[in-house]
Amino acid sequence: MSQPAFSIPQAQLPALLKAMPKAELHMHIEGSLEPELIFALAQRNGVQLSYPSVEALRAAYAFTDLQSFLDIYYAGASVLLKEEDFFDMAWAYLLKAREDGVVHTELFFDPQTHTERGVPFEVVIKGLTRACEQARTELGVSAALILCFLRHLSEEDAFRTLEEALPHRDLFIGVGLDSSERGHPPEKFARVFARCRELGLHLVAHAGEEGPAQYITDALDILHVERIDHGVRCVEDPALVARLARQGTALTVCPLSNVKLCVFGTMGEHNLRTLLDHGLKVTINSDDPAYFGGYLYTNFLATFEALGLDAGHAYTLARNSLEASFVSDEVKAGWVRQLDDTFARFASAA
Ligand code: ADE
Ligand code: ZN
């Protein structure tokens, strides 16, 4: 889809970016755990933290690469023990999502981070599900769960997690692959993804964040994923870029994350505009907003400011997010109509 031209002044862009209905497709719910909530849950559950204060914890959020972030992210998740904790975490995110104009969100969760500490799978998924259901009824935000396997652990471990998850099959829509990318190629999880495919689960995987373009190709050919999470390193392989454009494979790009984890030096150096220019189905997402400096709207704002994007880009990005979501075509069409109405309203007010 080429970017349509809209006569909406640049001054209206911040309001438009917030108001336009959009989907968030790459958000780790454990990455929405704000330092204040980490401390509150630590106190509630009697968990000892290795930082003396909220300020000291936040000051530690100076990352040099993905692993330096993951170490702190897994430590933060150690305060989550009870169903109520998972509910509180997800509810806090869903309130922010509504404020940012998110109509639909597909939330990643990392069960192994919790089951490894003795928290039953059921506790995790029940707390998250209750928040998703409440978001639908009280906020008008649609929310679904995607179970992520941790790629630094073994495929056997992933299979065990899948077994634990299957009694709750109706509570999650798909599986993903996250955690340390380098040295853990997609092929390591070929068999468990094949099983998930047989089960009719949606499939996604992180690829081409820190890892090479080959991991994107392998995620497509070996794991048969429907979307690529990040994927920004696809530009290193022109044939892959052409393929992604031809197939309309969505990339769930996370701009603030990429800068915080030093994938790009500055936002001005981010390749999101280049990806759009290549005709790729790019979406904007927040990844781990509590750690990377902002939720979805902040990601849009920072990207648009740094890359000089306009209302046409905003339309494309919002529409891509709705189209790349795992809801029915009918539901998508309804949201696209809302999107068109929003743009028509802004254009007529100009
Ligand atoms: N887990 C949480 N955020 C992640 C990211 N950006 N990459 C890989 N694994 C993650
Ligand atoms: Zn991610």
Coordinates of C-alpha atoms and ligand atoms in Angstrom, one line a residue:
M1 CA 0.0 0.0 0.0
S2 CA 1.5 3.4 -1.0
Q3 CA 1.1 6.3 1.5
P4 CA -2.1 8.2 0.7
A5 CA -1.8 12.0 0.7
F6 CA -3.8 13.8 3.4
S7 CA -4.3 17.5 3.8
I8 CA -3.7 17.4 7.5
P9 CA -1.3 20.0 8.9
Q10 CA 1.9 18.8 10.7
A11 CA 0.7 20.7 13.7
Q12 CA -2.2 18.3 14.0
L13 CA 0.1 15.3 13.8
P14 CA 0.5 14.6 17.6
A15 CA -3.3 14.6 18.1
L16 CA -3.8 12.4 15.1
L17 CA -1.2 9.9 16.2
K18 CA -3.0 9.5 19.5
A19 CA -6.6 9.5 18.2
M20 CA -6.1 7.1 15.3
P21 CA -7.3 3.6 16.1
K22 CA -4.4 1.2 16.0
A23 CA -3.2 -2.2 17.1
E24 CA -0.1 -3.0 19.2
L25 CA 1.4 -6.3 18.1
H26 CA 4.7 -6.5 19.9
M27 CA 4.5 -5.8 23.6
H28 CA 6.0 -8.0 26.4
I29 CA 3.6 -7.7 29.3
E30 CA 6.5 -8.3 31.7
G31 CA 8.2 -5.3 30.0
S32 CA 5.3 -3.0 31.1
L33 CA 6.3 -3.5 34.8
E34 CA 7.1 0.0 36.0
P35 CA 9.7 0.4 38.8
E36 CA 7.0 1.7 41.1
L37 CA 4.9 -1.4 40.6
I38 CA 8.0 -3.6 41.0
F39 CA 8.6 -2.1 44.4
A40 CA 4.9 -2.3 45.4
L41 CA 4.7 -6.0 44.4
A42 CA 8.0 -6.7 46.1
Q43 CA 6.6 -5.3 49.4
R44 CA 3.3 -7.1 49.0
N45 CA 5.1 -10.4 48.4
G46 CA 8.1 -10.0 50.7
V47 CA 10.5 -10.2 47.8
Q48 CA 14.0 -8.7 48.3
L49 CA 15.2 -6.5 45.5
S50 CA 18.8 -5.7 44.8
Y51 CA 18.1 -2.0 44.4
P52 CA 17.4 0.3 47.3
S53 CA 14.8 2.5 45.6
V54 CA 12.7 3.2 42.5
E55 CA 15.2 5.9 41.5
A56 CA 18.1 3.5 41.8
L57 CA 16.4 0.9 39.8
R58 CA 15.4 3.3 37.0
A59 CA 19.0 4.6 37.0
A60 CA 20.1 1.1 36.1
Y61 CA 18.2 1.2 32.8
A62 CA 21.2 2.1 30.8
F63 CA 21.6 -0.7 28.4
T64 CA 24.4 -1.6 26.0
D65 CA 22.7 -4.5 24.1
L66 CA 19.8 -6.9 24.4
Q67 CA 21.4 -9.1 27.0
S68 CA 22.2 -6.2 29.4
F69 CA 18.5 -5.4 29.3
L70 CA 17.3 -9.0 29.6
D71 CA 19.3 -9.5 32.8
I72 CA 17.4 -6.6 34.5
Y73 CA 14.1 -7.5 32.9
Y74 CA 14.1 -11.1 34.3
A75 CA 15.1 -9.8 37.7
G76 CA 12.2 -7.3 37.7
A77 CA 9.8 -10.1 36.9
S78 CA 10.8 -12.0 40.1
V79 CA 8.2 -9.9 42.1
L80 CA 5.3 -11.6 40.2
L81 CA 4.0 -14.5 42.3
K82 CA 0.2 -14.5 42.5
E83 CA -2.7 -14.2 40.0
E84 CA -3.4 -10.7 41.3
D85 CA 0.1 -9.6 40.5
F86 CA -0.3 -10.6 36.9
F87 CA -3.7 -9.0 36.7
D88 CA -2.3 -5.7 38.2
M89 CA 0.6 -5.6 35.8
A90 CA -1.6 -6.2 32.7
W91 CA -4.3 -3.9 33.9
A92 CA -1.8 -1.0 34.3
Y93 CA -0.7 -1.5 30.7
L94 CA -4.2 -1.8 29.3
L95 CA -5.1 1.6 30.8
K96 CA -2.1 3.1 29.1
A97 CA -3.1 1.4 25.8
R98 CA -6.5 2.9 25.9
E99 CA -5.1 6.3 26.5
D100 CA -2.9 5.9 23.4
G101 CA -5.7 5.0 21.1
V102 CA -5.0 1.3 21.0
V103 CA -8.1 -0.7 20.0
H104 CA -6.5 -4.1 19.9
T105 CA -3.3 -5.5 21.5
E106 CA -1.7 -8.9 21.2
L107 CA 0.4 -9.3 24.4
F108 CA 3.5 -11.5 24.7
F109 CA 4.0 -13.3 27.9
D110 CA 7.0 -15.4 29.0
P111 CA 5.7 -18.3 31.1
Q112 CA 9.1 -19.9 31.6
T113 CA 10.3 -16.8 33.5
H114 CA 7.7 -17.6 36.1
T115 CA 7.3 -21.4 36.1
E116 CA 11.1 -21.7 36.5
R117 CA 10.6 -19.9 39.9
G118 CA 7.8 -22.2 40.9
V119 CA 4.8 -20.1 39.8
P120 CA 2.2 -22.3 38.2
F121 CA 1.4 -21.7 34.5
E122 CA -2.3 -21.4 35.5
V123 CA -1.6 -18.6 37.9
V124 CA 0.1 -16.6 35.2
I125 CA -2.5 -17.1 32.4
K126 CA -5.5 -16.6 34.7
G127 CA -4.3 -13.3 36.0
L128 CA -3.5 -12.0 32.5
T129 CA -6.7 -13.3 31.0
R130 CA -8.8 -11.6 33.7
A131 CA -7.2 -8.3 32.8
C132 CA -7.8 -8.9 29.1
E133 CA -11.5 -9.7 29.7
Q134 CA -11.9 -6.6 31.9
A135 CA -10.3 -4.5 29.2
R136 CA -12.8 -5.6 26.7
T137 CA -15.8 -4.9 28.9
E138 CA -14.7 -1.8 30.8
L139 CA -12.2 -0.1 28.4
G140 CA -13.4 -1.2 25.0
V141 CA -9.9 -2.5 24.2
S142 CA -9.6 -5.9 22.6
A143 CA -6.6 -7.9 24.0
A144 CA -5.2 -11.4 23.3
L145 CA -2.2 -13.4 24.6
I146 CA 0.8 -14.8 22.7
L147 CA 2.9 -17.3 24.6
C148 CA 6.6 -16.8 24.0
F149 CA 9.3 -19.5 24.3
L150 CA 12.6 -18.3 25.7
R151 CA 15.2 -19.0 23.1
H152 CA 18.1 -19.2 25.5
L153 CA 16.4 -22.3 27.0
S154 CA 16.2 -25.7 25.3
E155 CA 13.6 -26.9 22.9
E156 CA 12.7 -29.6 25.4
D157 CA 11.9 -26.9 27.9
A158 CA 9.7 -25.2 25.3
F159 CA 7.9 -28.5 24.7
R160 CA 7.3 -28.9 28.5
T161 CA 5.9 -25.4 28.6
L162 CA 3.6 -26.2 25.7
E163 CA 2.3 -29.2 27.5
E164 CA 1.6 -27.1 30.6
A165 CA -0.2 -24.5 28.4
L166 CA -2.4 -26.9 26.4
P167 CA -5.1 -27.3 29.1
H168 CA -5.5 -23.5 28.6
R169 CA -5.4 -23.6 24.8
D170 CA -8.4 -21.3 24.5
L171 CA -6.7 -18.6 26.5
F172 CA -3.9 -17.8 24.0
I173 CA -4.0 -17.2 20.3
G174 CA -0.4 -18.1 19.3
V175 CA 3.2 -18.6 20.2
G176 CA 6.4 -16.5 19.7
L177 CA 10.1 -16.7 20.3
D178 CA 12.0 -14.1 22.4
S179 CA 15.0 -13.6 24.7
S180 CA 18.7 -13.8 23.6
E181 CA 18.8 -13.9 19.8
R182 CA 22.4 -14.3 19.0
G183 CA 23.5 -18.0 19.0
H184 CA 19.9 -19.2 19.3
P185 CA 18.7 -19.6 15.7
P186 CA 15.1 -20.3 14.7
E187 CA 16.0 -23.9 13.7
K188 CA 16.6 -24.7 17.4
F189 CA 12.8 -24.5 17.8
A190 CA 11.7 -26.1 14.5
R191 CA 10.0 -29.1 16.1
V192 CA 8.1 -27.2 18.8
F193 CA 6.9 -24.7 16.2
A194 CA 5.8 -27.5 13.9
R195 CA 3.7 -28.9 16.7
C196 CA 2.2 -25.5 17.5
R197 CA 1.4 -25.1 13.8
E198 CA -0.5 -28.5 13.8
L199 CA -2.4 -27.2 16.8
G200 CA -3.6 -24.2 14.8
L201 CA -1.8 -21.6 16.8
H202 CA -0.6 -18.4 15.2
L203 CA 3.1 -18.2 14.9
V204 CA 5.5 -15.2 15.3
A205 CA 9.2 -14.9 16.2
H206 CA 11.7 -12.3 17.1
A207 CA 14.3 -12.2 14.3
G208 CA 16.7 -9.7 12.9
E209 CA 16.8 -7.5 16.0
E210 CA 20.4 -8.3 16.9
G211 CA 20.7 -11.5 14.9
P212 CA 21.4 -11.6 11.2
A213 CA 19.0 -11.3 8.2
Q214 CA 19.4 -15.1 7.8
Y215 CA 17.4 -15.6 11.1
I216 CA 14.5 -13.8 9.4
T217 CA 14.6 -16.1 6.4
D218 CA 14.8 -19.1 8.7
A219 CA 11.9 -17.9 10.8
L220 CA 9.9 -17.8 7.6
D221 CA 11.1 -21.0 6.0
I222 CA 11.7 -23.2 9.1
L223 CA 9.2 -21.9 11.7
H224 CA 6.6 -20.7 9.2
V225 CA 5.9 -17.6 11.2
E226 CA 3.2 -15.1 10.0
R227 CA 4.9 -12.0 11.3
I228 CA 8.5 -11.0 12.1
D229 CA 9.1 -9.3 15.4
H230 CA 11.7 -6.5 14.8
G231 CA 13.2 -7.6 11.5
V232 CA 15.1 -4.3 11.0
R233 CA 18.2 -6.1 9.9
C234 CA 16.4 -7.4 6.8
V235 CA 17.9 -4.5 4.9
E236 CA 21.2 -6.5 4.9
D237 CA 19.6 -8.9 2.3
P238 CA 18.0 -7.1 -0.6
A239 CA 16.4 -10.4 -1.9
L240 CA 14.8 -10.8 1.6
V241 CA 13.5 -7.3 1.5
A242 CA 11.9 -7.9 -1.9
R243 CA 10.4 -11.2 -0.6
L244 CA 8.9 -9.5 2.6
A245 CA 7.4 -6.8 0.4
R246 CA 6.0 -9.3 -2.1
Q247 CA 4.5 -11.5 0.6
G248 CA 3.2 -8.6 2.7
T249 CA 4.9 -10.0 5.8
A250 CA 4.4 -7.6 8.7
L251 CA 7.4 -6.4 10.7
T252 CA 6.6 -5.4 14.3
V253 CA 9.2 -2.7 14.7
C254 CA 10.0 -1.1 18.1
P255 CA 11.8 2.2 17.6
L256 CA 12.5 3.3 21.2
S257 CA 13.6 -0.2 22.0
N258 CA 16.0 -0.3 19.1
V259 CA 17.7 2.9 20.3
K260 CA 17.7 1.9 24.0
L261 CA 19.4 -1.5 23.1
C262 CA 21.8 0.2 20.7
V263 CA 20.5 -1.5 17.5
F264 CA 20.6 2.1 16.2
G265 CA 22.7 4.9 17.6
T266 CA 20.0 7.5 17.6
M267 CA 16.3 7.7 16.5
G268 CA 17.4 9.8 13.5
E269 CA 19.5 6.8 12.3
H270 CA 16.5 4.3 12.6
N271 CA 15.7 2.6 9.3
L272 CA 11.9 2.6 9.7
R273 CA 11.4 5.1 7.0
T274 CA 13.6 3.1 4.6
L275 CA 11.6 0.0 5.4
L276 CA 8.4 1.9 4.5
D277 CA 10.0 3.2 1.3
H278 CA 10.7 -0.4 0.4
G279 CA 7.0 -1.2 0.6
L280 CA 7.3 -3.3 3.7
K281 CA 4.3 -3.8 6.0
V282 CA 5.8 -1.9 9.0
T283 CA 4.1 -1.5 12.3
I284 CA 5.2 0.6 15.3
N285 CA 5.2 -1.1 18.8
S286 CA 6.6 -0.4 22.3
D287 CA 8.3 -3.8 23.1
D288 CA 9.1 -3.2 26.8
P289 CA 7.7 0.3 27.5
A290 CA 8.6 0.5 31.2
Y291 CA 12.2 0.0 30.3
F292 CA 12.6 1.9 27.0
G293 CA 11.1 5.3 27.7
G294 CA 7.5 5.1 26.6
Y295 CA 4.3 3.5 25.5
L296 CA 2.9 3.3 22.0
Y297 CA 2.1 6.9 21.4
T298 CA 5.5 8.0 22.7
N299 CA 7.1 5.6 20.2
F300 CA 5.0 7.1 17.3
L301 CA 5.8 10.7 18.4
A302 CA 9.6 10.1 18.7
T303 CA 9.7 8.3 15.4
F304 CA 7.7 10.9 13.5
E305 CA 9.7 13.7 14.9
A306 CA 13.1 12.1 14.2
L307 CA 12.3 10.8 10.7
G308 CA 10.1 13.7 9.5
L309 CA 7.1 11.4 8.8
D310 CA 3.6 12.8 7.9
A311 CA -0.1 12.0 8.1
G312 CA 0.2 9.6 5.1
H313 CA 2.8 7.6 7.0
A314 CA 0.5 7.7 10.1
Y315 CA -2.3 6.2 8.0
T316 CA -0.1 3.5 6.6
L317 CA 1.3 2.5 10.0
A318 CA -2.0 2.4 11.7
R319 CA -3.7 0.5 8.9
N320 CA -0.8 -2.0 8.7
S321 CA -1.2 -2.7 12.5
L322 CA -4.9 -3.4 12.1
E323 CA -4.4 -5.6 9.0
A324 CA -1.5 -7.6 10.5
S325 CA -3.4 -8.4 13.7
F326 CA -4.9 -11.9 14.2
V327 CA -8.5 -10.9 14.3
S328 CA -11.2 -11.8 11.8
D329 CA -11.4 -9.9 8.5
E330 CA -14.8 -8.5 9.6
V331 CA -13.4 -7.0 12.8
K332 CA -10.4 -5.6 10.9
A333 CA -12.8 -4.0 8.3
G334 CA -14.7 -2.3 11.2
W335 CA -11.5 -0.8 12.6
V336 CA -10.3 0.3 9.2
R337 CA -13.6 2.2 8.8
Q338 CA -13.0 3.9 12.2
L339 CA -9.5 4.8 11.0
D340 CA -10.9 6.3 7.8
D341 CA -13.4 8.3 9.8
T342 CA -10.7 9.6 12.1
F343 CA -8.6 10.8 9.1
A344 CA -11.7 12.3 7.4
R345 CA -12.5 14.2 10.7
F346 CA -8.9 15.6 10.9
A347 CA -8.9 16.5 7.2
S348 CA -12.2 18.4 7.4
A349 CA -11.1 20.3 10.5
A350 CA -7.9 21.5 8.7
Ligands
ADE1 N1 12.1 -10.0 25.6 C1 11.6 -8.8 26.0 N2 11.9 -7.9 25.1 C2 12.7 -8.5 24.2 C3 13.3 -8.1 23.0 N3 13.3 -6.8 22.6 N4 14.0 -9.0 22.3 C4 14.1 -10.3 22.7 N5 13.5 -10.7 23.8 C5 12.8 -9.8 24.5
ZN2 ZN 10.3 -8.0 21.8

